[in-house]
Short mmCIF file of C-alpha atoms and ligand atoms in Angstrom, two decimals:
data_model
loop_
_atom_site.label_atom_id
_atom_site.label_comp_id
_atom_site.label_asym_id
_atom_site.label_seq_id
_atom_site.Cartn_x
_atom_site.Cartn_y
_atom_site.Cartn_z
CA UNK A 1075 56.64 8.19 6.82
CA UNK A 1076 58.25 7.51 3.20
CA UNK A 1077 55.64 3.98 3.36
CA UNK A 1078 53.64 5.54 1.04
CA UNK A 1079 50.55 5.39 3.87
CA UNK A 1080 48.47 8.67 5.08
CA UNK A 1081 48.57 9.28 8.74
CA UNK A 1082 44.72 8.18 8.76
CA UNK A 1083 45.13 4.71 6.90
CA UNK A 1084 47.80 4.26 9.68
CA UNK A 1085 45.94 5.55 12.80
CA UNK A 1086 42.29 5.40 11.76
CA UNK A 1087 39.56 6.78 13.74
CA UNK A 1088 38.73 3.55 16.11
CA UNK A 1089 42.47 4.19 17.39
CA UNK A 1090 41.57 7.44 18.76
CA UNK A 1091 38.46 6.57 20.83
CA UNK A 1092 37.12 4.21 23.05
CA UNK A 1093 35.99 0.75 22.11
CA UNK A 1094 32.88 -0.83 22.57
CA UNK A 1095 32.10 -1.90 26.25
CA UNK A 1096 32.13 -5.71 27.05
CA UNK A 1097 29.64 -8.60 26.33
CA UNK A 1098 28.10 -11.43 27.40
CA UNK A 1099 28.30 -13.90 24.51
CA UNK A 1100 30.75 -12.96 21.91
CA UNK A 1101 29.69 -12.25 17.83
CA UNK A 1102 31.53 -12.32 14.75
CA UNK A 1103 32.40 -8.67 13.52
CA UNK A 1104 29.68 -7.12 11.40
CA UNK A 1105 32.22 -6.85 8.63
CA UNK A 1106 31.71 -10.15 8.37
CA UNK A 1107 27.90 -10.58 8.06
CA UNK A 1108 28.50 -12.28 4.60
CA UNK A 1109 29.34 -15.55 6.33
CA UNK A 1110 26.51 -16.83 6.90
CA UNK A 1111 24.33 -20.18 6.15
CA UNK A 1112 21.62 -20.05 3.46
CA UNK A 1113 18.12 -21.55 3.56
CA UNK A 1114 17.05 -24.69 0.62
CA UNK A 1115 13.47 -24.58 1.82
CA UNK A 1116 11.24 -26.58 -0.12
CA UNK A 1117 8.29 -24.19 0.38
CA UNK A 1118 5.45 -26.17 1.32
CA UNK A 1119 7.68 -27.73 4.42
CA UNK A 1120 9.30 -24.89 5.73
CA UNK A 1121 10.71 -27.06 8.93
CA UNK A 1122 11.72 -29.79 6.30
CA UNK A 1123 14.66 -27.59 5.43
CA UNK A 1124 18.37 -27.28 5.43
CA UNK A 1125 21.38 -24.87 5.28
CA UNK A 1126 24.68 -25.12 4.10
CA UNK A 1127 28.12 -24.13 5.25
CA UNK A 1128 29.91 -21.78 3.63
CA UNK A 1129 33.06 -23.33 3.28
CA UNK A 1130 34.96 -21.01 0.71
CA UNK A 1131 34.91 -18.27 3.54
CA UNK A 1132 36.07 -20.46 6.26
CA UNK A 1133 39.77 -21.36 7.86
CA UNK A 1134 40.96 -24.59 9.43
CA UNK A 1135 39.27 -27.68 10.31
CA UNK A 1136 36.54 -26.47 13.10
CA UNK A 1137 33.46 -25.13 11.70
CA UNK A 1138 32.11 -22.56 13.80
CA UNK A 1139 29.39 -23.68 15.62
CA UNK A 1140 26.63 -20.91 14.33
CA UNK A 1141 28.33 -21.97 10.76
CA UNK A 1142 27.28 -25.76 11.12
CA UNK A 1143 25.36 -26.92 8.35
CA UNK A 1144 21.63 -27.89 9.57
CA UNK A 1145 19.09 -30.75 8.36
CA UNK A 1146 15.88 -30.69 10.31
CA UNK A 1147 12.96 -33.38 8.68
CA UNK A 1148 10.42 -31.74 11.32
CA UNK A 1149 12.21 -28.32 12.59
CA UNK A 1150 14.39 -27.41 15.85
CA UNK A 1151 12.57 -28.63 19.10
CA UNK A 1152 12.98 -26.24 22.14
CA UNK A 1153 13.98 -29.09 24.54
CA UNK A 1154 14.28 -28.11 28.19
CA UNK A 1155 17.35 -30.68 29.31
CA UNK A 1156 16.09 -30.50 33.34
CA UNK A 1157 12.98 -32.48 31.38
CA UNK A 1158 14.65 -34.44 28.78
CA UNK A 1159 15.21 -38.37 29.42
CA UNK A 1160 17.55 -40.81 26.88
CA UNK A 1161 15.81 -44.05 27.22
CA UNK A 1162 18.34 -47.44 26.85
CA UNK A 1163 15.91 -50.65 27.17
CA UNK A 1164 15.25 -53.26 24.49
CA UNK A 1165 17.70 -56.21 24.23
CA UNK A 1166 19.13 -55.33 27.61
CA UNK A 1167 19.37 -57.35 30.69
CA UNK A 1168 18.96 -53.64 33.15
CA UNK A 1169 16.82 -50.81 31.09
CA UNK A 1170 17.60 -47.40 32.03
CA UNK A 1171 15.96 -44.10 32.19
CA UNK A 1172 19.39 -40.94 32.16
CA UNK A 1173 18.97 -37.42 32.87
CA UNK A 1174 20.83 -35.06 31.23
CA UNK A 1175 23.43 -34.44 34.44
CA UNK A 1176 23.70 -38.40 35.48
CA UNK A 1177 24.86 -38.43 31.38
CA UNK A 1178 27.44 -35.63 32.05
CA UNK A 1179 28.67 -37.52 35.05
CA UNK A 1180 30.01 -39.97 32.84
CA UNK A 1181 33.67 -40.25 32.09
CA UNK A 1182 33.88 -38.25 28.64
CA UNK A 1183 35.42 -37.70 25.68
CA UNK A 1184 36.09 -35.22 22.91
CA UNK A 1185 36.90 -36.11 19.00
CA UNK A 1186 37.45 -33.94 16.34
CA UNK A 1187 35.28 -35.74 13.45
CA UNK A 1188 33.27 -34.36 10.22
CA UNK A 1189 29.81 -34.68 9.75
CA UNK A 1190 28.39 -34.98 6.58
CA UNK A 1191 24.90 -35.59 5.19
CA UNK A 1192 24.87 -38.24 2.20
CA UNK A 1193 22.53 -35.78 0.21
CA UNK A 1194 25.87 -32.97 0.19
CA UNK A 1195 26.45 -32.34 -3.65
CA UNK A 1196 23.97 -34.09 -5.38
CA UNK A 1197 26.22 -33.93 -8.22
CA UNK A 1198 23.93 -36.73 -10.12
CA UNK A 1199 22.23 -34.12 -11.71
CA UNK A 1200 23.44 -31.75 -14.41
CA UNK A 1201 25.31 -29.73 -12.42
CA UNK A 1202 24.13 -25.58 -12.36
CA UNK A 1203 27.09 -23.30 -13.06
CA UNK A 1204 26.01 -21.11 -10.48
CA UNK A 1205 26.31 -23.44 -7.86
CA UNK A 1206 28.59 -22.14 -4.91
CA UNK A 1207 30.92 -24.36 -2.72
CA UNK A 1208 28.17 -23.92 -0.06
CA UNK A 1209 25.65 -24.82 -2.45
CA UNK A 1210 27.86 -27.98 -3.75
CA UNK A 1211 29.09 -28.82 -0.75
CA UNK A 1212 27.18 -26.90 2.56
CA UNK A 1213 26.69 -30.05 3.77
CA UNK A 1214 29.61 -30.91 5.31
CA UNK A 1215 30.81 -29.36 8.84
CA UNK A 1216 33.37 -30.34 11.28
CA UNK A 1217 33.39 -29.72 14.88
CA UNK A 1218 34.60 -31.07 18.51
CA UNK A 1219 32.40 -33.60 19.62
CA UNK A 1220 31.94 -34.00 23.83
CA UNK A 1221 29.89 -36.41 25.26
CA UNK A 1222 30.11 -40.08 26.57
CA UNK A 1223 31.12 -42.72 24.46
CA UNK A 1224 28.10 -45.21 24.06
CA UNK A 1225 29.48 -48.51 24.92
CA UNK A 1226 30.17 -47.03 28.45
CA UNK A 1227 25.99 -46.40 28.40
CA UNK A 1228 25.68 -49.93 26.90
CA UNK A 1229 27.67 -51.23 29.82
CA UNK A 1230 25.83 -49.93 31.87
CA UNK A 1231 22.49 -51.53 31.16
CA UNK A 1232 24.27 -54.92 29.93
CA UNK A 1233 23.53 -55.37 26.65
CA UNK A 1234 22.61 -59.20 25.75
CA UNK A 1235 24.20 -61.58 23.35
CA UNK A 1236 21.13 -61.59 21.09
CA UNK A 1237 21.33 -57.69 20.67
CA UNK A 1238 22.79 -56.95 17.27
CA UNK A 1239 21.23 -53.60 16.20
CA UNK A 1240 20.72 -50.22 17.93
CA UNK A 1241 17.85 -48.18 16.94
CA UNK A 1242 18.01 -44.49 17.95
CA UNK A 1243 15.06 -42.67 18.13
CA UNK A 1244 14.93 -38.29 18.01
CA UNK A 1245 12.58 -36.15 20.61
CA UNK A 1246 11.94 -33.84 17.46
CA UNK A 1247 8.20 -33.58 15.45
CA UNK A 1248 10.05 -35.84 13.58
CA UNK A 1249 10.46 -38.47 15.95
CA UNK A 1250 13.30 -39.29 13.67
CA UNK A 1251 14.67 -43.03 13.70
CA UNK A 1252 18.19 -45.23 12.46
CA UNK A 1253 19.35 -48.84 13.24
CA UNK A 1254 22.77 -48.50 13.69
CA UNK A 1255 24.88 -51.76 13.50
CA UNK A 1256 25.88 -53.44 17.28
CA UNK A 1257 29.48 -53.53 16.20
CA UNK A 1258 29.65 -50.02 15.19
CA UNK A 1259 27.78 -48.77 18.61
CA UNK A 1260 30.89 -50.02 20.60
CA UNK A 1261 33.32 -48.85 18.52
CA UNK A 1262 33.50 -44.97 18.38
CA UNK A 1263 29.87 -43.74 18.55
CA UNK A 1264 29.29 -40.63 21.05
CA UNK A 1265 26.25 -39.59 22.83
CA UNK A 1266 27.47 -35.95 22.52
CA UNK A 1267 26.36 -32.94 24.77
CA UNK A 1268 29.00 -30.87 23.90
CA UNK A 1269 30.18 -29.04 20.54
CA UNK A 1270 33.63 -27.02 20.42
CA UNK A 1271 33.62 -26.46 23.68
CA UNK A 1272 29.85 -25.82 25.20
CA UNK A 1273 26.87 -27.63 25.07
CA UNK A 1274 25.38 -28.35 21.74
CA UNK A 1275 23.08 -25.72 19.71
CA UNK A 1276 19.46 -26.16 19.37
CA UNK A 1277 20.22 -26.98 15.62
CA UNK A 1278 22.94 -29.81 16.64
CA UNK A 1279 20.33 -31.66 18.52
CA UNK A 1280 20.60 -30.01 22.04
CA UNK A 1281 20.73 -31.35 25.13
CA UNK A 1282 21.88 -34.71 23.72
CA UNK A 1283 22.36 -35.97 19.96
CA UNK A 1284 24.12 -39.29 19.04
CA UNK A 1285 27.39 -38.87 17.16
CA UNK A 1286 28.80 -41.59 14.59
CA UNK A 1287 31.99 -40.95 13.25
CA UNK A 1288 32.15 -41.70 9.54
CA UNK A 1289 28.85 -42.67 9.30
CA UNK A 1290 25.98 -40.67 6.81
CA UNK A 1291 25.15 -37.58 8.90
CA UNK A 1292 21.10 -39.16 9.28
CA UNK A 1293 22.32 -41.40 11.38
CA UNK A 1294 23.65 -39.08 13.70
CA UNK A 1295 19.93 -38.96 15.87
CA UNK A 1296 19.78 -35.54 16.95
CA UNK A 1297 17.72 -34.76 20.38
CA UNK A 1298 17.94 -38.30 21.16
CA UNK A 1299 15.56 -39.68 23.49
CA UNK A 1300 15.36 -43.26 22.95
CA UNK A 1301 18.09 -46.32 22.14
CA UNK A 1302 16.65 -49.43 22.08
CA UNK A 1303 18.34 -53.05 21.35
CA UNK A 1304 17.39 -55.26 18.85
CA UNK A 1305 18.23 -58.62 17.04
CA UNK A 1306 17.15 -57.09 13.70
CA UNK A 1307 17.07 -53.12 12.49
CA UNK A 1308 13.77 -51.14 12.20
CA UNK A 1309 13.78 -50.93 8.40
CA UNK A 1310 12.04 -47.43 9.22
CA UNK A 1311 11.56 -44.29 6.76
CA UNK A 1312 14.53 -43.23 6.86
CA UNK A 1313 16.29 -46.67 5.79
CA UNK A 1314 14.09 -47.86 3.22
CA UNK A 1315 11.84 -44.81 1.76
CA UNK A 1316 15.15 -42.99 1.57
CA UNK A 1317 18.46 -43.18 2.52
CA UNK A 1318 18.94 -46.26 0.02
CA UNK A 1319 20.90 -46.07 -2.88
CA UNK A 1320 19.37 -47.11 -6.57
CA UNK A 1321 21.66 -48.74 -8.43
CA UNK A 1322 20.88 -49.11 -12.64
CA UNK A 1323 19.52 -52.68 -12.58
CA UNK A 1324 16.77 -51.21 -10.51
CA UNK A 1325 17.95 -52.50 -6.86
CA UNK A 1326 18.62 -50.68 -4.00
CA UNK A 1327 21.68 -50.71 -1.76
CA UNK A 1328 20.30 -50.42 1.76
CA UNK A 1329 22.09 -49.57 5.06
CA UNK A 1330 25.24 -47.57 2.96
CA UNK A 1331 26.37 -46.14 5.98
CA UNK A 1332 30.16 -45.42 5.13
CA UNK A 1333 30.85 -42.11 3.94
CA UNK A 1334 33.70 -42.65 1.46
CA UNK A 1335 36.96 -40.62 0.65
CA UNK A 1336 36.34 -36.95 -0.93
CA UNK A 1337 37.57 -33.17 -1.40
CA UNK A 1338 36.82 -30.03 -2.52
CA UNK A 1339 39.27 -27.00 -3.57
CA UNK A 1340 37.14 -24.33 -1.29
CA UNK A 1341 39.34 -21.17 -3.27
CA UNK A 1342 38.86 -20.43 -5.63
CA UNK A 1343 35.69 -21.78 -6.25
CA UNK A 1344 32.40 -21.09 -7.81
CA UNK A 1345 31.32 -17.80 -7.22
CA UNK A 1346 34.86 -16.42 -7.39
CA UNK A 1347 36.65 -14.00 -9.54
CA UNK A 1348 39.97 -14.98 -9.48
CA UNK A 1349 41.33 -10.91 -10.39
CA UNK A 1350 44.73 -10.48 -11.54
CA UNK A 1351 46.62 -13.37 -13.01
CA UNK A 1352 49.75 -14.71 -10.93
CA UNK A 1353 50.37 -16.28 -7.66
CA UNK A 1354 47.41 -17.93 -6.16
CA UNK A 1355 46.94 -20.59 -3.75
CA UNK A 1356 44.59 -23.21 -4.34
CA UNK A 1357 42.74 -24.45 -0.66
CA UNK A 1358 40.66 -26.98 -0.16
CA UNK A 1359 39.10 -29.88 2.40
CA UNK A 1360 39.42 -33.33 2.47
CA UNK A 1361 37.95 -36.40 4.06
CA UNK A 1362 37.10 -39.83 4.52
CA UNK A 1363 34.80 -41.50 6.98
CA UNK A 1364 37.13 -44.50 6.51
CA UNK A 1365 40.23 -43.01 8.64
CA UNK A 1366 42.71 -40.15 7.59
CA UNK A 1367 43.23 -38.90 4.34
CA UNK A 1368 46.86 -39.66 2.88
CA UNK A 1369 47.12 -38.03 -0.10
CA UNK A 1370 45.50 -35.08 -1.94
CA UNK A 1371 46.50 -34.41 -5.59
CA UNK A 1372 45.43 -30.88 -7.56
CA UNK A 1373 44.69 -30.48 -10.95
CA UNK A 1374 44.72 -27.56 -12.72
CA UNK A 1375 43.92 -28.48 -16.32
CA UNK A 1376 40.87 -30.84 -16.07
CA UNK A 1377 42.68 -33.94 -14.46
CA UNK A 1378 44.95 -34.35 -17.60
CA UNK A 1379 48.12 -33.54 -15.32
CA UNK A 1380 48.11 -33.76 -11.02
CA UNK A 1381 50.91 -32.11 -8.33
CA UNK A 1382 50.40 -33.22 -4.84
CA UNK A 1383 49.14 -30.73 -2.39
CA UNK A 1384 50.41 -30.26 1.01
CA UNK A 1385 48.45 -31.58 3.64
CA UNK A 1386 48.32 -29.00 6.92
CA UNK A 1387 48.96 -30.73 10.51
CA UNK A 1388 46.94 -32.40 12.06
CA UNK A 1389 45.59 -34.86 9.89
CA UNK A 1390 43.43 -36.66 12.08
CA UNK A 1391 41.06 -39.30 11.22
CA UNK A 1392 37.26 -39.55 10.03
CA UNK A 1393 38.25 -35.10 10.51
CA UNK A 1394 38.46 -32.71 7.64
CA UNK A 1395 42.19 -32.23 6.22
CA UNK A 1396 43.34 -29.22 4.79
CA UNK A 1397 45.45 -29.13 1.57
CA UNK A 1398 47.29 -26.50 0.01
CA UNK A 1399 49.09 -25.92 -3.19
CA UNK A 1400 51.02 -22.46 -4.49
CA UNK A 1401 49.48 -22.21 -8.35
CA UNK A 1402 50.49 -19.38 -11.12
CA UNK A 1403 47.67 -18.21 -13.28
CA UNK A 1404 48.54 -17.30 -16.50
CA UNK A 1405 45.53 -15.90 -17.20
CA UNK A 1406 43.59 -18.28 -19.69
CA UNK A 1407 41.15 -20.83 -18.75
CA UNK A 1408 41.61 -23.70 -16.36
CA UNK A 1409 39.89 -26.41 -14.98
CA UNK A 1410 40.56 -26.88 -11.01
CA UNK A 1411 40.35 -30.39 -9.20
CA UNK A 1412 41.16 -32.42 -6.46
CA UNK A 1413 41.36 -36.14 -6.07
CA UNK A 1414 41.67 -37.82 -2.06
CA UNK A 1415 43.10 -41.13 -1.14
CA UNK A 1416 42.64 -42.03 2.41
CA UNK A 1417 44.90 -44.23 4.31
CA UNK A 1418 42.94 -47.63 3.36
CA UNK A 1419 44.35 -46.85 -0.02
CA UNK A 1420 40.62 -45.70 -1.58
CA UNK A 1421 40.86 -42.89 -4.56
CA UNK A 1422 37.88 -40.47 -4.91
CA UNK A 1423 36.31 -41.26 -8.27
CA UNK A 1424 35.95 -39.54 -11.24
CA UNK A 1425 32.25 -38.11 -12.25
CA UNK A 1426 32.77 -40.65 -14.95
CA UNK A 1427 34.05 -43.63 -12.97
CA UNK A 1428 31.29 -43.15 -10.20
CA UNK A 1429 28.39 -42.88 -12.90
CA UNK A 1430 30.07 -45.61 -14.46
CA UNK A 1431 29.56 -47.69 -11.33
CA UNK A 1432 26.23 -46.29 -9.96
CA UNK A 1433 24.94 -45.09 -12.92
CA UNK A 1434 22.27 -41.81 -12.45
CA UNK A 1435 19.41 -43.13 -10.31
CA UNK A 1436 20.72 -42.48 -6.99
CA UNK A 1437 20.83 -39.23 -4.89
CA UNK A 1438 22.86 -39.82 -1.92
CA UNK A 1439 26.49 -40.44 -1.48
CA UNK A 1440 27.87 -38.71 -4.42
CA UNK A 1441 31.53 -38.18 -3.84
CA UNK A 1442 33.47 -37.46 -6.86
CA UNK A 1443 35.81 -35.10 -8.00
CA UNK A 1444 34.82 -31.56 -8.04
CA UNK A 1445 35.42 -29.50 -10.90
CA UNK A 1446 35.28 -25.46 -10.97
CA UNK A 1447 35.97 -24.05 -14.24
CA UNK A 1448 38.00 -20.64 -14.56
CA UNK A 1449 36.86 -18.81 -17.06
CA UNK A 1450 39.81 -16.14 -19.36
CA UNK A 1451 38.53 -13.64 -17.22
CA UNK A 1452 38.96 -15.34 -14.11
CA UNK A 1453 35.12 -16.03 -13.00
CA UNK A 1454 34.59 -19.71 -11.30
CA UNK A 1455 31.92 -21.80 -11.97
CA UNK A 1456 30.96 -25.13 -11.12
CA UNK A 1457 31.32 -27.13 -13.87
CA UNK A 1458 30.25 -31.00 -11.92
N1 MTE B 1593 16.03 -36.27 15.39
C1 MTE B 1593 16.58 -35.93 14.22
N2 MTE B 1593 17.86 -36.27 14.00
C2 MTE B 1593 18.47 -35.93 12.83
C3 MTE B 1593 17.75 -35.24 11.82
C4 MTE B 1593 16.39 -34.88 12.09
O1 MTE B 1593 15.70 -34.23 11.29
N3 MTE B 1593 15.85 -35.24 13.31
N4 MTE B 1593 18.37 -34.99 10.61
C5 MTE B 1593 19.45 -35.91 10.26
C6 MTE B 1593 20.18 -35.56 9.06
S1 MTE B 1593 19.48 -35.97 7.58
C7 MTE B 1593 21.46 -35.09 9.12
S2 MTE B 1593 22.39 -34.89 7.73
C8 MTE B 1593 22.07 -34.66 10.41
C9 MTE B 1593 22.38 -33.17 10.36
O2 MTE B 1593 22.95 -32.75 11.56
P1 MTE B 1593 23.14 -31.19 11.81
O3 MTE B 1593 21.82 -30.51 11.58
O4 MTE B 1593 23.66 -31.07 13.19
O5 MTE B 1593 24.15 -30.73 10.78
O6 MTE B 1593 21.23 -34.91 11.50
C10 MTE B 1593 20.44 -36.07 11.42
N5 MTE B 1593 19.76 -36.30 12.66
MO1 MO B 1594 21.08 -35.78 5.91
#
C-alpha cells in the first residue's frame, strides 16, 4: 500500500492457484521461446547446415546446452552408444577397439572451454547492417566438457615414437576427418561424453565427440569413431579444400588451428533499440584459444578513445570471459567496440589491421573488432 502497485500486479493470478504438476526433463519458460537458435541452410543441402547462438539473450559463461551453436557437413546421426565403437590403431604398438562404458570407466575430467567454428563472423565481406550478434557471432558456444583426457587412451595402446599426427575420423554421413598435431593430442585434448553435466546432445556429437581446447571448432570430430596414428596428416577435405586460409599473394596457410584472441559487446548489439538515453551497461564475451583473456577495453566512439571493462570472476583459460562496463548515453550516435588482449600479450586487430595483414581472400578465422553502430534514435546495427 502507498507503492504505487494494484493488489493484482502484487498478487497476480498464478499466486492464487495451483502450479503446474512436476516433470520429467525440465524446459525453459514459454516466455522465453524467443531464445532460440536459427537455421543458415543453404537450400539444396539441408543437413549441410548450421545454427547460431544467440548470445545477446544469454548470461554467464555456460551456454545452455539446447542453445549450443550446431555445424553438421552431413546432418545429426542417431547413434545407439550400446553399438558405437572408438577405434585407436595406426602408429600404435597395442590397437584397441572401446565401448562407450569401458570409455566412461576411465579416470575423467571436466573443463570449462569455448568452442568456436573458424567460419563465426565472416566479417571479410561487406558486412549487412542487419546482421544480429547471433548472426555475427552464433558461432561461438561455451560449455563443460566431461570425458577422458586422450593421452590416458594413447597410453593405453602405446603410441610409437614414429607417430606424430592423429587423425580423427566422425561416425556421421559425413564420415568427417582432421589430423590433429601429436603434441597437441597429449596436451589438453578430451574425448568428451559429457556436456554441462549429462551426456552430450545428438547435435554435440553424442555418445562420444573429441574436444580440443583452443583449437578451430572442425577439429573437434564429433561422433568419433576412429583415431588413428600417423607419421604424416591426412591432408583430407577438410584441411586442404577448406579450412585453409588464402592469403593475397595467392598462397594458402594450411593447418591454422589456433583460434586467436577476440570479443564481442553482446548488449547492446545489432538488433537492439537502446530506448531512453542514460545509464546503460555495455556486456560482452571474450576469448582466446591461446589461454585467458587479460584485458578487455570498450569503446564508445569508434575506437578514437578506450576505458577498460571489468572482467567478471572466473576468468579461466581457452573459456569465454565476461566484461562489463557502466556507459551514459547521451542520446546521439555512437559507435560501440571492444578490443581483447589475452595473457600471451596478443591484441585483437582492427578490421583494418587484419585486412591489412590477410587481405580479403580468406573466409575463416576472422577475429577483429566488432563494431555496432547506435543510431540518434538508439537502433543498433552492425556496422563490421
Ligand atoms: N563428425 C563431424 N564432426 C564435426 C562436424 C561434422 O559435420 N561432422 N562439424 C565440425 C565443425 S565445422 C564444427 S565448427 C564443430 C561444431 O560443433 P557443434 O555442432 O557441437 O557446435 O564440429 C565439428 N565436428
Ligand atoms: Mo566449423
Amino acid at each position: 500500500a502507498g507503492a504505487g502497485a494494484s493488489a493484482d500486479e502484487l498478487v497476480p493470478d498464478w499466486s492464487r492457484a495451483q502450479g503446474a504438476p512436476i516433470s520429467g526433463y525440465g524446459q525453459p519458460s514459454p516466455f522465453e521461446s524467443g531464445v532460440v537458435r536459427r537455421a543458415r541452410t543453404k537450400p539444396p543441402f539441408p543437413t549441410a547446415a548450421s545454427t547460431g547462438t544467440p548470445h545477446g539473450a544469454l548470461f554467464g559463461l555456460i551456454t545452455p546446452s539446447g542453445l549450443h551453436f550446431e555445424r553438421h557437413h552431413g546432418g545429426v546421426p542417431a547413434i545407439d552408444p550400446d553399438r558405437h565403437r572408438l577405434l585407436v590403431h595406426g602408429l600404435v604398438d597395442n590397437p584397441l577397439v572401446f565401448t562407450m562404458d569401458e570409455l566412461v570407466r576411465f579416470p575423467a575430467v571436466s573443463r570449462i572451454h569455448f568452442l568456436e567454428c573458424s567460419g563465426n563472423t565472416q566479417g571479410w565481406a561487406t558486412p549487412d547492417p542487419k546482421w544480429t550478434v547471433q548472426d555475427t557471432h552464433g558461432l561461438l558456444s561455451c560449455s563443460e566438457w566431461t570425458g577422458v583426457k586422450l593421452s590416458t587412451l594413447l597410453d593405453e595402446v602405446g603410441v610409437r615414437p614414429e607417430a606424430t599426427w592423429v587423425i580423427a575420423e566422425g561416425a556421421d554421413a559425413a564420415g568427417m576427418t582432421r589430423s590433429l598435431p601429436i603434441g597437441k593430442a597429449l596436451d589438453d585434448v578430451i574425448v568428451a561424453y559429457a556436456q554441462n553435466g549429462e551426456r552430450l546432445r545428438p547435435e554435440q556429437g553424442y555418445p562420444v565427440r573429441l574436444f580440443i581446447p583452443g583449437y578451430e571448432g572442425n577439429m573437434s570430430v564429433k561422433w568419433l569413431r576412429r583415431l588413428r596414428l600417423d607419421d604424416k596428416p591426412q591432408q583430407g577435405r577438410e584441411e586442404t579444400s577448406k579450412y585453409t586460409d588464402l592469403m593475397p599473394d595467392g598462397r594458402a596457410r594450411e593447418f591454422t588451428f589456433l583460434m586467436e584472441a577476440k570479443s564481442v559487446i553482446t548488449s547492446p548489439s545489432g538488433g537492439a533499440a537502446i530506448g531512453a538515453p542514460g545509464f546503460h551497461e555495455i556486456r560482452g564475451v571474450a576469448w582466446s584459444g591461446q589461454g585467458r583473456i587479460a584485458r578487455v577495453e570498450v569503446s564508445v566512439d569508434g575506437g578514437a578513445s578506450w576505458r577498460d571493462a571489468e572482467l567478471a570472476e572466473p576468468v579461466l583459460s581457452k573459456c569465454l570471459a565476461r566484461f562489463r562496463l557502466p556507459w551514459r548515453w547521451e542520446g546521439g550516435p555512437a559507435a560501440l567496440q571492444s578490443r581483447a588482449t589475452d595473457e600471451t600479450g596478443y591484441v585483437q586487430p582492427s578490421r583494418d589491421r587484419l585486412i591489412a595483414a590477410r587481405g580479403v581472400n580468406s573466409y575463416y578465422h576472422y577475429n577483429a573488432i566488432q563494431t555496432w553502430s547506435v543510431a540518434a534514435d538508439g537502433e543498433v546495427r552492425n556496422a563490421a
